[in-house]
PDB file of C-alpha atoms in Angstrom:
ATOM      1  CA  ARG A   1     -32.938  34.019  -3.451  1.00 35.00           C
ATOM      2  CA  SER A   2     -36.433  32.959  -2.549  1.00 37.00           C
ATOM      3  CA  GLY A   3     -37.119  29.342  -3.400  1.00 35.00           C
ATOM      4  CA  HIS A   4     -33.499  28.320  -2.921  1.00 33.00           C
ATOM      5  CA  ALA A   5     -33.072  26.276   0.235  1.00 34.00           C
ATOM      6  CA  THR A   6     -29.828  25.259   1.865  1.00 33.00           C
ATOM      7  CA  TRP A   7     -29.619  22.280   4.175  1.00 31.00           C
ATOM      8  CA  ILE A   8     -26.750  21.403   6.472  1.00 33.00           C
ATOM      9  CA  VAL A   9     -26.515  17.825   7.603  1.00 35.00           C
ATOM     10  CA  SER A  10     -23.791  16.805  10.033  1.00 34.00           C
ATOM     11  CA  MET A  11     -22.443  13.295   9.829  1.00 37.00           C
ATOM     12  CA  ALA A  12     -20.806  11.602  12.793  1.00 37.00           C
ATOM     13  CA  ARG A  13     -17.105  10.988  12.402  1.00 37.00           C
ATOM     14  CA  ILE A  14     -15.042   8.413  14.228  1.00 39.00           C
ATOM     15  CA  GLY A  15     -12.031   9.916  15.988  1.00 40.00           C
ATOM     16  CA  SER A  16     -11.230  13.321  17.366  1.00 38.00           C
ATOM     17  CA  ARG A  17     -11.686  15.236  14.101  1.00 44.00           C
ATOM     18  CA  SER A  18     -14.715  17.447  13.717  1.00 44.00           C
ATOM     19  CA  PRO A  19     -17.587  16.143  11.573  1.00 42.00           C
ATOM     20  CA  PRO A  20     -17.985  17.471   8.041  1.00 44.00           C
ATOM     21  CA  ALA A  21     -20.953  19.603   7.068  1.00 43.00           C
ATOM     22  CA  PHE A  22     -22.717  18.619   3.869  1.00 41.00           C
ATOM     23  CA  ILE A  23     -24.146  21.726   2.259  1.00 38.00           C
ATOM     24  CA  VAL A  24     -26.681  21.397  -0.537  1.00 36.00           C
ATOM     25  CA  GLY A  25     -28.166  24.376  -2.313  1.00 36.00           C
ATOM     26  CA  GLN A  26     -29.117  25.370  -5.852  1.00 34.00           C
ATOM     27  CA  GLY A  27     -28.212  21.922  -7.159  1.00 35.00           C
ATOM     28  CA  MET A  28     -24.608  22.022  -5.893  1.00 34.00           C
ATOM     29  CA  SER A  29     -22.932  19.689  -3.404  1.00 38.00           C
ATOM     30  CA  ILE A  30     -19.999  20.886  -1.340  1.00 41.00           C
ATOM     31  CA  TRP A  31     -18.238  19.198   1.571  1.00 45.00           C
ATOM     32  CA  SER A  32     -16.942  21.941   3.806  1.00 45.00           C
ATOM     33  CA  ARG A  33     -14.922  21.854   6.988  1.00 54.00           C
ATOM     34  CA  GLY A  34     -11.847  23.555   8.311  1.00 64.00           C
ATOM     35  CA  LYS A  35      -8.488  21.943   7.645  1.00 70.00           C
ATOM     36  CA  PRO A  36      -5.733  21.970  10.267  1.00 72.00           C
ATOM     37  CA  ARG A  37      -2.782  24.292   9.761  1.00 74.00           C
ATOM     38  CA  ASN A  38      -0.025  22.962   7.528  1.00 80.00           C
ATOM     39  CA  PHE A  39      -2.444  20.369   6.149  1.00 81.00           C
ATOM     40  CA  SER A  40      -0.312  19.804   3.054  1.00 81.00           C
ATOM     41  CA  LYS A  41       2.691  18.955   5.253  1.00 85.00           C
ATOM     42  CA  LEU A  42       0.889  16.134   7.086  1.00 87.00           C
ATOM     43  CA  PRO A  43       1.795  12.543   6.152  1.00 91.00           C
ATOM     44  CA  ILE A  44      -0.163  11.289   3.145  1.00 93.00           C
ATOM     45  CA  ILE A  45      -2.120   8.744   5.206  1.00 93.00           C
ATOM     46  CA  GLU A  46      -3.368  11.434   7.608  1.00 91.00           C
ATOM     47  CA  ARG A  47      -4.423  13.654   4.712  1.00 91.00           C
ATOM     48  CA  PHE A  48      -6.187  10.689   3.086  1.00 93.00           C
ATOM     49  CA  GLU A  49      -8.032   9.719   6.288  1.00 92.00           C
ATOM     50  CA  TYR A  50      -9.273  13.288   6.662  1.00 90.00           C
ATOM     51  CA  TRP A  51     -11.347  13.014   3.477  1.00 91.00           C
ATOM     52  CA  TYR A  52     -13.576   9.994   4.078  1.00 92.00           C
ATOM     53  CA  VAL A  53     -16.487   9.200   6.391  1.00 93.00           C
ATOM     54  CA  PRO A  54     -17.164   5.594   7.472  1.00 93.00           C
ATOM     55  CA  GLU A  55     -20.721   4.539   6.660  1.00 91.00           C
ATOM     56  CA  PRO A  56     -21.806   2.194   9.492  1.00 90.00           C
ATOM     57  CA  ASN A  57     -24.434   0.148   7.629  1.00 90.00           C
ATOM     58  CA  SER A  58     -22.460  -0.862   4.548  1.00 89.00           C
ATOM     59  CA  GLY A  59     -18.896  -0.521   5.823  1.00 92.00           C
ATOM     60  CA  CYS A  60     -18.062   1.827   2.945  1.00 94.00           C
ATOM     61  CA  TRP A  61     -15.627   4.664   3.533  1.00 94.00           C
ATOM     62  CA  LEU A  62     -17.403   7.458   1.662  1.00 93.00           C
ATOM     63  CA  TRP A  63     -15.088   9.947  -0.011  1.00 92.00           C
ATOM     64  CA  VAL A  64     -16.035  13.533   0.850  1.00 89.00           C
ATOM     65  CA  GLY A  65     -13.104  15.255  -0.806  1.00 87.00           C
ATOM     66  CA  ASN A  66     -12.713  16.354  -4.428  1.00 87.00           C
ATOM     67  CA  LEU A  67     -14.413  14.335  -7.134  1.00 86.00           C
ATOM     68  CA  ASN A  68     -13.019  13.651 -10.568  1.00 80.00           C
ATOM     69  CA  ALA A  69     -16.257  14.149 -12.492  1.00 71.00           C
ATOM     70  CA  ALA A  70     -14.406  14.693 -15.755  1.00 62.00           C
ATOM     71  CA  TYR A  71     -13.185  11.078 -15.775  1.00 54.00           C
ATOM     72  CA  ARG A  72     -15.942   9.515 -17.886  1.00 56.00           C
ATOM     73  CA  LYS A  73     -18.535  11.221 -15.664  1.00 61.00           C
ATOM     74  CA  LYS A  74     -18.232   8.534 -12.982  1.00 66.00           C
ATOM     75  CA  CYS A  75     -17.379  10.796 -10.045  1.00 79.00           C
ATOM     76  CA  TYR A  76     -14.515   8.908  -8.449  1.00 89.00           C
ATOM     77  CA  GLY A  77     -12.800  10.636  -5.535  1.00 90.00           C
ATOM     78  CA  ARG A  78      -9.362  12.113  -6.129  1.00 91.00           C
ATOM     79  CA  MET A  79      -6.579  13.821  -4.217  1.00 92.00           C
ATOM     80  CA  ARG A  80      -2.946  14.713  -4.627  1.00 91.00           C
ATOM     81  CA  ASN A  81      -0.610  11.896  -3.694  1.00 91.00           C
ATOM     82  CA  GLU A  82       2.732  12.187  -1.927  1.00 90.00           C
ATOM     83  CA  PHE A  83       4.357  13.244  -5.220  1.00 92.00           C
ATOM     84  CA  GLY A  84       1.920  16.123  -5.802  1.00 89.00           C
ATOM     85  CA  LYS A  85       0.103  14.353  -8.661  1.00 92.00           C
ATOM     86  CA  HIS A  86      -3.651  13.757  -8.741  1.00 91.00           C
ATOM     87  CA  GLU A  87      -4.601  10.141  -8.086  1.00 93.00           C
ATOM     88  CA  LEU A  88      -7.979   8.452  -7.854  1.00 93.00           C
ATOM     89  CA  ALA A  89      -8.818   8.064  -4.168  1.00 94.00           C
ATOM     90  CA  HIS A  90      -9.657   4.347  -4.279  1.00 95.00           C
ATOM     91  CA  ARG A  91      -6.342   3.575  -5.996  1.00 95.00           C
ATOM     92  CA  LEU A  92      -4.507   5.667  -3.397  1.00 96.00           C
ATOM     93  CA  ALA A  93      -6.339   3.781  -0.620  1.00 96.00           C
ATOM     94  CA  TRP A  94      -5.191   0.453  -2.064  1.00 96.00           C
ATOM     95  CA  ARG A  95      -1.581   1.664  -2.264  1.00 95.00           C
ATOM     96  CA  LEU A  96      -1.618   3.051   1.294  1.00 95.00           C
ATOM     97  CA  TYR A  97      -3.280   0.098   3.039  1.00 96.00           C
ATOM     98  CA  ILE A  98      -2.548  -2.947   0.838  1.00 95.00           C
ATOM     99  CA  GLY A  99       0.427  -2.233  -1.410  1.00 95.00           C
ATOM    100  CA  SER A 100       1.050  -1.769  -5.099  1.00 94.00           C
ATOM    101  CA  ILE A 101      -1.685  -2.524  -7.608  1.00 93.00           C
ATOM    102  CA  PRO A 102      -0.761  -5.538  -9.768  1.00 91.00           C
ATOM    103  CA  GLY A 103       0.371  -4.593 -13.272  1.00 90.00           C
ATOM    104  CA  GLY A 104      -2.475  -4.220 -15.757  1.00 90.00           C
ATOM    105  CA  ALA A 105      -5.134  -4.611 -13.042  1.00 94.00           C
ATOM    106  CA  GLN A 106      -8.058  -2.327 -12.330  1.00 94.00           C
ATOM    107  CA  LEU A 107      -9.736  -2.004  -8.928  1.00 94.00           C
ATOM    108  CA  ASP A 108     -13.331  -3.201  -8.929  1.00 93.00           C
ATOM    109  CA  HIS A 109     -15.677  -1.753  -6.290  1.00 92.00           C
ATOM    110  CA  LYS A 110     -17.337  -4.871  -4.872  1.00 90.00           C
ATOM    111  CA  CYS A 111     -19.906  -2.661  -3.126  1.00 90.00           C
ATOM    112  CA  ARG A 112     -20.697  -0.838  -6.410  1.00 87.00           C
ATOM    113  CA  ASN A 113     -20.262   2.528  -4.668  1.00 89.00           C
ATOM    114  CA  LEU A 114     -17.770   4.518  -6.741  1.00 88.00           C
ATOM    115  CA  ARG A 115     -17.113   6.936  -3.866  1.00 90.00           C
ATOM    116  CA  CYS A 116     -16.116   4.090  -1.522  1.00 93.00           C
ATOM    117  CA  VAL A 117     -12.398   4.032  -0.661  1.00 95.00           C
ATOM    118  CA  ASN A 118     -12.431   1.071   1.754  1.00 96.00           C
ATOM    119  CA  PRO A 119      -9.663  -1.275   0.511  1.00 95.00           C
ATOM    120  CA  GLY A 120     -11.696  -4.239   1.783  1.00 94.00           C
ATOM    121  CA  HIS A 121     -14.356  -3.360  -0.801  1.00 94.00           C
ATOM    122  CA  LEU A 122     -11.873  -3.254  -3.679  1.00 94.00           C
ATOM    123  CA  ASP A 123     -10.756  -6.170  -5.813  1.00 93.00           C
ATOM    124  CA  PRO A 124      -7.895  -6.062  -8.357  1.00 95.00           C
ATOM    125  CA  VAL A 125      -9.212  -7.573 -11.601  1.00 95.00           C
ATOM    126  CA  THR A 126      -8.434  -7.525 -15.305  1.00 94.00           C
ATOM    127  CA  PRO A 127     -10.099  -4.795 -17.391  1.00 93.00           C
ATOM    128  CA  GLU A 128     -12.287  -7.460 -19.044  1.00 93.00           C
ATOM    129  CA  GLU A 129     -13.484  -8.790 -15.676  1.00 92.00           C
ATOM    130  CA  ASN A 130     -14.135  -5.252 -14.441  1.00 89.00           C
ATOM    131  CA  GLN A 131     -16.350  -4.597 -17.489  1.00 88.00           C
ATOM    132  CA  ARG A 132     -18.156  -7.915 -16.983  1.00 89.00           C
ATOM    133  CA  ARG A 133     -18.940  -7.029 -13.354  1.00 87.00           C
ATOM    134  CA  ARG A 134     -20.015  -3.496 -14.224  1.00 82.00           C
ATOM    135  CA  TYR A 135     -23.774  -3.995 -13.964  1.00 79.00           C
ATOM    136  CA  LEU A 136     -23.821  -6.817 -11.431  1.00 79.00           C
ATOM    137  CA  PRO A 137     -25.290  -6.236  -7.957  1.00 76.00           C
ATOM    138  CA  PRO A 138     -22.896  -5.759  -5.028  1.00 72.00           C
ATOM    139  CA  HIS A 139     -20.980  -8.982  -4.387  1.00 61.00           C
ATOM    140  CA  CYS A 140     -19.352  -8.258  -1.071  1.00 55.00           C
ATOM    141  CA  SER A 141     -21.065  -9.902   1.908  1.00 50.00           C
ATOM    142  CA  THR A 142     -19.952  -7.074   4.221  1.00 49.00           C
ATOM    143  CA  CYS A 143     -21.209  -4.383   1.818  1.00 51.00           C
ATOM    144  CA  GLN A 144     -24.889  -5.161   2.117  1.00 49.00           C
ATOM    145  CA  CYS A 145     -27.357  -4.314   4.841  1.00 49.00           C
ATOM    146  CA  LYS A 146     -27.880  -7.331   7.084  1.00 46.00           C
ATOM    147  CA  ALA A 147     -31.602  -6.461   7.411  1.00 45.00           C
ATOM    148  CA  GLY A 148     -32.150  -6.911   3.676  1.00 43.00           C
TER     149      GLY A 148
END
């Protein structure tokens, strides 16, 4: 195992929950922390809030739970919804905090961070508009560092 280093970086977490530990080693990334007992029986919003970390500079809520890397290799967050089905984390965030997603709309990440689940950084747009915005810089005034 010589030559393989493992780093543990703790990130501050708002609230009474313990901070996650980000473990990196041998090219793998794993978010690891203990879940409370009966975690699956908690209300969906409490389970959702357990899996993100607020990033103070950009305002993004960074998803630290499972990633759906198989979905076009874009690494969106995912979790099981209240019906036991897998759902992309940013779509679940919109449903929990805003309401239903308009028919035929996709959620555009205004901050351009695909792991962000902050509903304030999401914008329901048509698929054509989402493709048009794909390579644009972030267009959310609260998503950018004020220092430049």
